[in-house]
Amino acid sequence: MVNNINIIPKSFYQGDDVVKIAKQLIGKTLVTHLDGQLCKGKIVETEAYRGWGDKACHASEGKRTPRTETMYLAGGCAYVYLCYGIHHLFNVVTNVAGKADAVLIRAIEPIEGMDSMVARTNHQTKVSNGPGKLCKAMGIDMRLNKKELNSELLWIEDAKAVELKDLVISTRVGVGYAGEDALLPWRFYLKDNDWVSKL
DNA sequence: CGGCTGATTCGCT
DNA sequence: GCGAATCAGCCGC
């Protein structure tokens, strides 16, 4: 686990360009080891959120609340928050400490632990084709907020980079409140992948 | 404090 | 296709 050389190094997350990191995370393997259950999934959909110059970000223009404090941590940890009071959403914090950038993981393609995901979600097949659903399937909740992505509970493994022709770029989902920033092309997903949300 | 809105999903009409 | 579930954050009373 923590000794797995395939785990993405912390330096990967601390780059200054959250949009680039969001693209690079497509195809990587998200792993959780919670409640004694190992679950793996290929990241097939992400969105970038930037602390400065992006009104869609919770920490837009330096806003600080108890919830957004996580995003100001150094890149390489998890930002988990509750949406609509019901669903957990999982983000990867990027950039250096003090810069509130993050990548929302919106969908994964199950690789291992499908039985656990089915049991957690009560779905037979589409257990992780959305940001709230994948958290439920992987067992992600508030206990993982601020946790490093190289812990015993949660990490991301490197994988072959996806080909550019398979990467689709679009606007982000559900951020209409952000005005012109809602038009930023900061959502990325794998072309023709059955697990991408909102098919 | 009440009311509204949201990086969503599910179930019923 | 619409509304409920139900919490953090914000704004007005």
PDB file of C-alpha atoms (C1' of nucleotides) in Angstrom:
ATOM      1  CA  MET A   1       0.000   0.000   0.000  1.00  0.00           C
ATOM      2  CA  VAL A   2       2.043   2.945   1.195  1.00  0.00           C
ATOM      3  CA  ASN A   3       5.088   1.117  -0.119  1.00  0.00           C
ATOM      4  CA  ASN A   4       3.545   0.608  -3.511  1.00  0.00           C
ATOM      5  CA  ILE A   5       5.865   2.419  -5.932  1.00  0.00           C
ATOM      6  CA  ASN A   6       2.880   2.926  -8.184  1.00  0.00           C
ATOM      7  CA  ILE A   7       1.302   5.456  -5.845  1.00  0.00           C
ATOM      8  CA  ILE A   8       1.320   8.938  -7.330  1.00  0.00           C
ATOM      9  CA  PRO A   9       3.867  11.126  -5.472  1.00  0.00           C
ATOM     10  CA  LYS A  10       2.734  14.162  -3.548  1.00  0.00           C
ATOM     11  CA  SER A  11       4.676  16.440  -5.902  1.00  0.00           C
ATOM     12  CA  PHE A  12       2.257  15.541  -8.706  1.00  0.00           C
ATOM     13  CA  TYR A  13      -0.556  17.324  -6.874  1.00  0.00           C
ATOM     14  CA  GLN A  14       1.356  20.433  -5.947  1.00  0.00           C
ATOM     15  CA  GLY A  15       1.690  21.837  -9.447  1.00  0.00           C
ATOM     16  CA  ASP A  16       0.255  25.265 -10.109  1.00  0.00           C
ATOM     17  CA  ASP A  17      -2.087  24.275 -12.966  1.00  0.00           C
ATOM     18  CA  VAL A  18      -5.183  22.553 -11.561  1.00  0.00           C
ATOM     19  CA  VAL A  19      -6.721  22.239 -15.036  1.00  0.00           C
ATOM     20  CA  LYS A  20      -3.717  20.285 -16.271  1.00  0.00           C
ATOM     21  CA  ILE A  21      -3.818  18.043 -13.194  1.00  0.00           C
ATOM     22  CA  ALA A  22      -7.539  17.410 -13.740  1.00  0.00           C
ATOM     23  CA  LYS A  23      -6.728  16.147 -17.256  1.00  0.00           C
ATOM     24  CA  GLN A  24      -3.825  14.030 -16.044  1.00  0.00           C
ATOM     25  CA  LEU A  25      -5.973  12.341 -13.396  1.00  0.00           C
ATOM     26  CA  ILE A  26      -8.189  10.823 -16.087  1.00  0.00           C
ATOM     27  CA  GLY A  27      -7.242   7.155 -16.387  1.00  0.00           C
ATOM     28  CA  LYS A  28      -5.537   6.945 -12.973  1.00  0.00           C
ATOM     29  CA  THR A  29      -6.696   4.406 -10.406  1.00  0.00           C
ATOM     30  CA  LEU A  30      -8.522   5.526  -7.265  1.00  0.00           C
ATOM     31  CA  VAL A  31      -8.240   3.034  -4.412  1.00  0.00           C
ATOM     32  CA  THR A  32      -9.971   2.891  -1.032  1.00  0.00           C
ATOM     33  CA  HIS A  33      -9.369   0.395   1.773  1.00  0.00           C
ATOM     34  CA  LEU A  34     -12.191   1.055   4.188  1.00  0.00           C
ATOM     35  CA  ASP A  35     -14.142  -1.194   6.522  1.00  0.00           C
ATOM     36  CA  GLY A  36     -11.872  -4.049   5.480  1.00  0.00           C
ATOM     37  CA  GLN A  37     -12.908  -3.773   1.860  1.00  0.00           C
ATOM     38  CA  LEU A  38     -10.566  -2.959  -1.029  1.00  0.00           C
ATOM     39  CA  CYS A  39     -12.107  -1.046  -3.919  1.00  0.00           C
ATOM     40  CA  LYS A  40     -10.411   0.196  -7.102  1.00  0.00           C
ATOM     41  CA  GLY A  41     -11.737   2.265  -9.950  1.00  0.00           C
ATOM     42  CA  LYS A  42     -10.418   4.015 -13.036  1.00  0.00           C
ATOM     43  CA  ILE A  43     -11.069   7.750 -12.955  1.00  0.00           C
ATOM     44  CA  VAL A  44     -13.091   8.548 -16.082  1.00  0.00           C
ATOM     45  CA  GLU A  45     -14.481  12.030 -15.318  1.00  0.00           C
ATOM     46  CA  THR A  46     -13.054  15.062 -13.473  1.00  0.00           C
ATOM     47  CA  GLU A  47     -13.620  18.792 -13.081  1.00  0.00           C
ATOM     48  CA  ALA A  48     -11.156  21.514 -12.089  1.00  0.00           C
ATOM     49  CA  TYR A  49     -12.003  24.176  -9.468  1.00  0.00           C
ATOM     50  CA  ARG A  50      -9.680  27.085  -8.855  1.00  0.00           C
ATOM     51  CA  GLY A  51      -9.540  29.207  -5.736  1.00  0.00           C
ATOM     52  CA  TRP A  52      -8.718  32.375  -7.574  1.00  0.00           C
ATOM     53  CA  GLY A  53     -10.663  33.569 -10.633  1.00  0.00           C
ATOM     54  CA  ASP A  54     -13.360  30.905 -10.498  1.00  0.00           C
ATOM     55  CA  LYS A  55     -16.692  31.774  -8.911  1.00  0.00           C
ATOM     56  CA  ALA A  56     -17.801  28.127  -9.015  1.00  0.00           C
ATOM     57  CA  CYS A  57     -15.184  27.192  -6.424  1.00  0.00           C
ATOM     58  CA  HIS A  58     -16.295  27.016  -2.782  1.00  0.00           C
ATOM     59  CA  ALA A  59     -13.139  28.931  -1.871  1.00  0.00           C
ATOM     60  CA  SER A  60     -13.611  31.484  -4.640  1.00  0.00           C
ATOM     61  CA  GLU A  61     -11.566  34.662  -4.195  1.00  0.00           C
ATOM     62  CA  GLY A  62     -10.034  33.471  -0.959  1.00  0.00           C
ATOM     63  CA  LYS A  63     -13.270  32.696   0.852  1.00  0.00           C
ATOM     64  CA  ARG A  64     -12.654  30.816   4.067  1.00  0.00           C
ATOM     65  CA  THR A  65     -15.208  28.809   6.000  1.00  0.00           C
ATOM     66  CA  PRO A  66     -14.786  25.713   8.160  1.00  0.00           C
ATOM     67  CA  ARG A  67     -15.693  23.670   5.097  1.00  0.00           C
ATOM     68  CA  THR A  68     -13.230  25.274   2.686  1.00  0.00           C
ATOM     69  CA  GLU A  69     -10.234  25.160   5.030  1.00  0.00           C
ATOM     70  CA  THR A  70      -9.373  21.778   3.512  1.00  0.00           C
ATOM     71  CA  MET A  71      -8.820  23.305   0.093  1.00  0.00           C
ATOM     72  CA  TYR A  72      -6.098  25.576   1.468  1.00  0.00           C
ATOM     73  CA  LEU A  73      -3.989  22.624   2.563  1.00  0.00           C
ATOM     74  CA  ALA A  74      -1.007  21.529   0.472  1.00  0.00           C
ATOM     75  CA  GLY A  75      -1.878  19.473  -2.614  1.00  0.00           C
ATOM     76  CA  GLY A  76      -2.210  15.722  -2.209  1.00  0.00           C
ATOM     77  CA  CYS A  77      -5.016  15.377   0.309  1.00  0.00           C
ATOM     78  CA  ALA A  78      -8.750  14.691   0.053  1.00  0.00           C
ATOM     79  CA  TYR A  79     -11.459  17.357   0.207  1.00  0.00           C
ATOM     80  CA  VAL A  80     -14.743  15.663   1.062  1.00  0.00           C
ATOM     81  CA  TYR A  81     -17.890  17.663   1.662  1.00  0.00           C
ATOM     82  CA  LEU A  82     -21.602  17.100   1.993  1.00  0.00           C
ATOM     83  CA  CYS A  83     -23.768  18.247  -0.904  1.00  0.00           C
ATOM     84  CA  TYR A  84     -27.516  18.830  -0.573  1.00  0.00           C
ATOM     85  CA  GLY A  85     -27.136  17.533   2.962  1.00  0.00           C
ATOM     86  CA  ILE A  86     -27.068  13.986   1.656  1.00  0.00           C
ATOM     87  CA  HIS A  87     -24.289  13.182  -0.787  1.00  0.00           C
ATOM     88  CA  HIS A  88     -20.554  13.164  -0.182  1.00  0.00           C
ATOM     89  CA  LEU A  89     -18.420  14.569  -2.990  1.00  0.00           C
ATOM     90  CA  PHE A  90     -14.741  13.724  -3.308  1.00  0.00           C
ATOM     91  CA  ASN A  91     -12.059  16.155  -4.496  1.00  0.00           C
ATOM     92  CA  VAL A  92      -8.297  16.015  -4.785  1.00  0.00           C
ATOM     93  CA  VAL A  93      -6.650  19.124  -3.326  1.00  0.00           C
ATOM     94  CA  THR A  94      -3.907  20.548  -5.566  1.00  0.00           C
ATOM     95  CA  ASN A  95      -1.338  23.363  -5.561  1.00  0.00           C
ATOM     96  CA  VAL A  96       0.725  24.510  -2.579  1.00  0.00           C
ATOM     97  CA  ALA A  97      -0.633  25.329   0.875  1.00  0.00           C
ATOM     98  CA  GLY A  98      -2.623  28.559   0.786  1.00  0.00           C
ATOM     99  CA  LYS A  99      -3.831  28.080  -2.818  1.00  0.00           C
ATOM    100  CA  ALA A 100      -7.341  26.621  -2.755  1.00  0.00           C
ATOM    101  CA  ASP A 101      -7.427  24.539  -5.944  1.00  0.00           C
ATOM    102  CA  ALA A 102      -9.061  21.129  -6.262  1.00  0.00           C
ATOM    103  CA  VAL A 103     -10.173  18.479  -8.751  1.00  0.00           C
ATOM    104  CA  LEU A 104     -13.634  16.975  -8.348  1.00  0.00           C
ATOM    105  CA  ILE A 105     -13.749  13.269  -9.187  1.00  0.00           C
ATOM    106  CA  ARG A 106     -17.112  12.814 -10.919  1.00  0.00           C
ATOM    107  CA  ALA A 107     -17.066   9.201 -12.069  1.00  0.00           C
ATOM    108  CA  ILE A 108     -15.022   6.011 -11.971  1.00  0.00           C
ATOM    109  CA  GLU A 109     -15.113   2.672 -13.776  1.00  0.00           C
ATOM    110  CA  PRO A 110     -14.970  -0.168 -11.207  1.00  0.00           C
ATOM    111  CA  ILE A 111     -11.858  -2.353 -11.418  1.00  0.00           C
ATOM    112  CA  GLU A 112     -11.965  -4.273  -8.153  1.00  0.00           C
ATOM    113  CA  GLY A 113     -14.377  -4.659  -5.233  1.00  0.00           C
ATOM    114  CA  MET A 114     -17.563  -4.593  -7.285  1.00  0.00           C
ATOM    115  CA  ASP A 115     -19.287  -6.770  -4.666  1.00  0.00           C
ATOM    116  CA  SER A 116     -18.616  -4.155  -1.988  1.00  0.00           C
ATOM    117  CA  MET A 117     -19.821  -1.351  -4.221  1.00  0.00           C
ATOM    118  CA  VAL A 118     -23.039  -3.169  -5.043  1.00  0.00           C
ATOM    119  CA  ALA A 119     -23.643  -3.826  -1.352  1.00  0.00           C
ATOM    120  CA  ARG A 120     -22.980  -0.207  -0.367  1.00  0.00           C
ATOM    121  CA  THR A 121     -25.147   1.344  -3.071  1.00  0.00           C
ATOM    122  CA  ASN A 122     -27.947  -1.159  -3.606  1.00  0.00           C
ATOM    123  CA  HIS A 123     -27.305  -0.822  -7.319  1.00  0.00           C
ATOM    124  CA  GLN A 124     -26.535  -3.859  -9.431  1.00  0.00           C
ATOM    125  CA  THR A 125     -24.463  -2.255 -12.180  1.00  0.00           C
ATOM    126  CA  LYS A 126     -24.169   1.534 -12.335  1.00  0.00           C
ATOM    127  CA  VAL A 127     -22.618   2.008  -8.917  1.00  0.00           C
ATOM    128  CA  SER A 128     -20.217   4.865  -9.618  1.00  0.00           C
ATOM    129  CA  ASN A 129     -21.362   6.983 -12.577  1.00  0.00           C
ATOM    130  CA  GLY A 130     -21.707  10.212 -10.613  1.00  0.00           C
ATOM    131  CA  PRO A 131     -19.830  12.158  -7.904  1.00  0.00           C
ATOM    132  CA  GLY A 132     -22.218  11.252  -5.094  1.00  0.00           C
ATOM    133  CA  LYS A 133     -22.647   7.646  -6.166  1.00  0.00           C
ATOM    134  CA  LEU A 134     -18.941   6.895  -6.452  1.00  0.00           C
ATOM    135  CA  CYS A 135     -18.373   8.123  -2.896  1.00  0.00           C
ATOM    136  CA  LYS A 136     -21.106   5.856  -1.602  1.00  0.00           C
ATOM    137  CA  ALA A 137     -19.744   2.920  -3.619  1.00  0.00           C
ATOM    138  CA  MET A 138     -16.152   3.447  -2.450  1.00  0.00           C
ATOM    139  CA  GLY A 139     -17.158   4.123   1.160  1.00  0.00           C
ATOM    140  CA  ILE A 140     -15.891   7.716   1.061  1.00  0.00           C
ATOM    141  CA  ASP A 141     -17.328  10.035   3.725  1.00  0.00           C
ATOM    142  CA  MET A 142     -16.264  12.893   6.028  1.00  0.00           C
ATOM    143  CA  ARG A 143     -13.770  10.764   7.922  1.00  0.00           C
ATOM    144  CA  LEU A 144     -11.518  11.026   4.837  1.00  0.00           C
ATOM    145  CA  ASN A 145     -11.653  14.821   4.671  1.00  0.00           C
ATOM    146  CA  LYS A 146      -8.094  16.232   4.914  1.00  0.00           C
ATOM    147  CA  LYS A 147      -6.579  12.744   4.686  1.00  0.00           C
ATOM    148  CA  GLU A 148      -3.421  12.348   2.604  1.00  0.00           C
ATOM    149  CA  LEU A 149      -3.786  10.426  -0.646  1.00  0.00           C
ATOM    150  CA  ASN A 150      -1.045   8.011   0.341  1.00  0.00           C
ATOM    151  CA  SER A 151      -2.616   6.763   3.555  1.00  0.00           C
ATOM    152  CA  GLU A 152      -3.614   3.226   4.394  1.00  0.00           C
ATOM    153  CA  LEU A 153      -7.217   4.132   3.665  1.00  0.00           C
ATOM    154  CA  LEU A 154      -7.069   5.998   0.396  1.00  0.00           C
ATOM    155  CA  TRP A 155      -4.638   6.534  -2.455  1.00  0.00           C
ATOM    156  CA  ILE A 156      -4.325   7.010  -6.223  1.00  0.00           C
ATOM    157  CA  GLU A 157      -2.122   4.811  -8.408  1.00  0.00           C
ATOM    158  CA  ASP A 158      -0.480   5.862 -11.628  1.00  0.00           C
ATOM    159  CA  ALA A 159      -1.620   4.401 -14.936  1.00  0.00           C
ATOM    160  CA  LYS A 160      -0.951   4.770 -18.619  1.00  0.00           C
ATOM    161  CA  ALA A 161      -1.827   8.241 -19.847  1.00  0.00           C
ATOM    162  CA  VAL A 162      -4.993   8.370 -21.932  1.00  0.00           C
ATOM    163  CA  GLU A 163      -4.707   9.271 -25.589  1.00  0.00           C
ATOM    164  CA  LEU A 164      -5.688  12.800 -26.460  1.00  0.00           C
ATOM    165  CA  LYS A 165      -8.276  11.585 -28.949  1.00  0.00           C
ATOM    166  CA  ASP A 166     -10.114   9.833 -26.112  1.00  0.00           C
ATOM    167  CA  LEU A 167     -10.304  12.918 -23.886  1.00  0.00           C
ATOM    168  CA  VAL A 168     -13.441  15.031 -24.151  1.00  0.00           C
ATOM    169  CA  ILE A 169     -13.507  18.600 -22.841  1.00  0.00           C
ATOM    170  CA  SER A 170     -16.720  20.360 -21.798  1.00  0.00           C
ATOM    171  CA  THR A 171     -18.221  22.803 -19.320  1.00  0.00           C
ATOM    172  CA  ARG A 172     -18.747  21.806 -15.705  1.00  0.00           C
ATOM    173  CA  VAL A 173     -21.990  20.330 -14.412  1.00  0.00           C
ATOM    174  CA  GLY A 174     -24.326  22.126 -12.016  1.00  0.00           C
ATOM    175  CA  VAL A 175     -22.424  25.393 -11.687  1.00  0.00           C
ATOM    176  CA  GLY A 176     -24.848  27.770 -13.380  1.00  0.00           C
ATOM    177  CA  TYR A 177     -24.665  30.031 -10.320  1.00  0.00           C
ATOM    178  CA  ALA A 178     -21.072  30.922 -11.269  1.00  0.00           C
ATOM    179  CA  GLY A 179     -22.081  33.256 -14.091  1.00  0.00           C
ATOM    180  CA  GLU A 180     -19.526  33.509 -16.883  1.00  0.00           C
ATOM    181  CA  ASP A 181     -17.204  31.117 -15.045  1.00  0.00           C
ATOM    182  CA  ALA A 182     -19.769  28.373 -15.650  1.00  0.00           C
ATOM    183  CA  LEU A 183     -18.606  28.485 -19.274  1.00  0.00           C
ATOM    184  CA  LEU A 184     -15.013  27.534 -18.486  1.00  0.00           C
ATOM    185  CA  PRO A 185     -14.084  24.262 -20.277  1.00  0.00           C
ATOM    186  CA  TRP A 186     -12.883  22.538 -17.131  1.00  0.00           C
ATOM    187  CA  ARG A 187     -14.713  19.209 -17.246  1.00  0.00           C
ATOM    188  CA  PHE A 188     -12.883  16.227 -18.695  1.00  0.00           C
ATOM    189  CA  TYR A 189     -14.038  12.702 -19.417  1.00  0.00           C
ATOM    190  CA  LEU A 190     -13.231   9.607 -21.434  1.00  0.00           C
ATOM    191  CA  LYS A 191     -14.989   9.453 -24.774  1.00  0.00           C
ATOM    192  CA  ASP A 192     -17.604   6.698 -25.120  1.00  0.00           C
ATOM    193  CA  ASN A 193     -17.045   5.475 -21.563  1.00  0.00           C
ATOM    194  CA  ASP A 194     -20.226   3.965 -20.090  1.00  0.00           C
ATOM    195  CA  TRP A 195     -19.431   5.196 -16.590  1.00  0.00           C
ATOM    196  CA  VAL A 196     -19.358   8.923 -17.304  1.00  0.00           C
ATOM    197  CA  SER A 197     -22.206  10.773 -15.516  1.00  0.00           C
ATOM    198  CA  LYS A 198     -25.240  12.195 -17.312  1.00  0.00           C
ATOM    199  CA  LEU A 199     -25.006   9.960 -20.356  1.00  0.00           C
TER     200      LEU A 199
ATOM    201  C1'  DC B   1     -33.831  32.676  13.362  1.00  0.00           C
ATOM    202  C1'  DG B   2     -36.315  31.781   8.821  1.00  0.00           C
ATOM    203  C1'  DG B   3     -35.657  31.238   4.054  1.00  0.00           C
ATOM    204  C1'  DC B   4     -33.051  30.264   0.148  1.00  0.00           C
ATOM    205  C1'  DT B   5     -29.559  27.748  -2.752  1.00  0.00           C
ATOM    206  C1'  DG B   6     -26.581  24.365  -3.915  1.00  0.00           C
ATOM    207  C1'  DA B   7     -20.097  20.708  -7.536  1.00  0.00           C
ATOM    208  C1'  DT B   8     -26.895  15.295  -6.405  1.00  0.00           C
ATOM    209  C1'  DT B   9     -29.638  11.345  -6.615  1.00  0.00           C
ATOM    210  C1'  DC B  10     -33.819   8.666  -6.244  1.00  0.00           C
ATOM    211  C1'  DG B  11     -38.590   7.663  -6.709  1.00  0.00           C
ATOM    212  C1'  DC B  12     -43.044   8.719  -8.221  1.00  0.00           C
ATOM    213  C1'  DT B  13     -46.335  11.159 -11.410  1.00  0.00           C
TER     214       DT B  13
ATOM    215  C1'  DG C   1     -39.951  15.605 -15.603  1.00  0.00           C
ATOM    216  C1'  DC C   2     -40.656  17.193 -10.775  1.00  0.00           C
ATOM    217  C1'  DG C   3     -39.954  17.190  -5.911  1.00  0.00           C
ATOM    218  C1'  DA C   4     -37.976  15.324  -1.602  1.00  0.00           C
ATOM    219  C1'  DA C   5     -34.074  14.519   1.334  1.00  0.00           C
ATOM    220  C1'  DT C   6     -31.859  17.752   4.632  1.00  0.00           C
ATOM    221  C1'  DC C   7     -26.871  20.365   5.749  1.00  0.00           C
ATOM    222  C1'  DA C   8     -23.389  24.365   5.210  1.00  0.00           C
ATOM    223  C1'  DG C   9     -23.264  28.958   4.087  1.00  0.00           C
ATOM    224  C1'  DC C  10     -25.276  33.462   3.321  1.00  0.00           C
ATOM    225  C1'  DC C  11     -28.528  37.199   3.634  1.00  0.00           C
ATOM    226  C1'  DG C  12     -32.317  39.743   5.583  1.00  0.00           C
ATOM    227  C1'  DC C  13     -35.472  40.483   9.560  1.00  0.00           C
TER     228       DC C  13
END
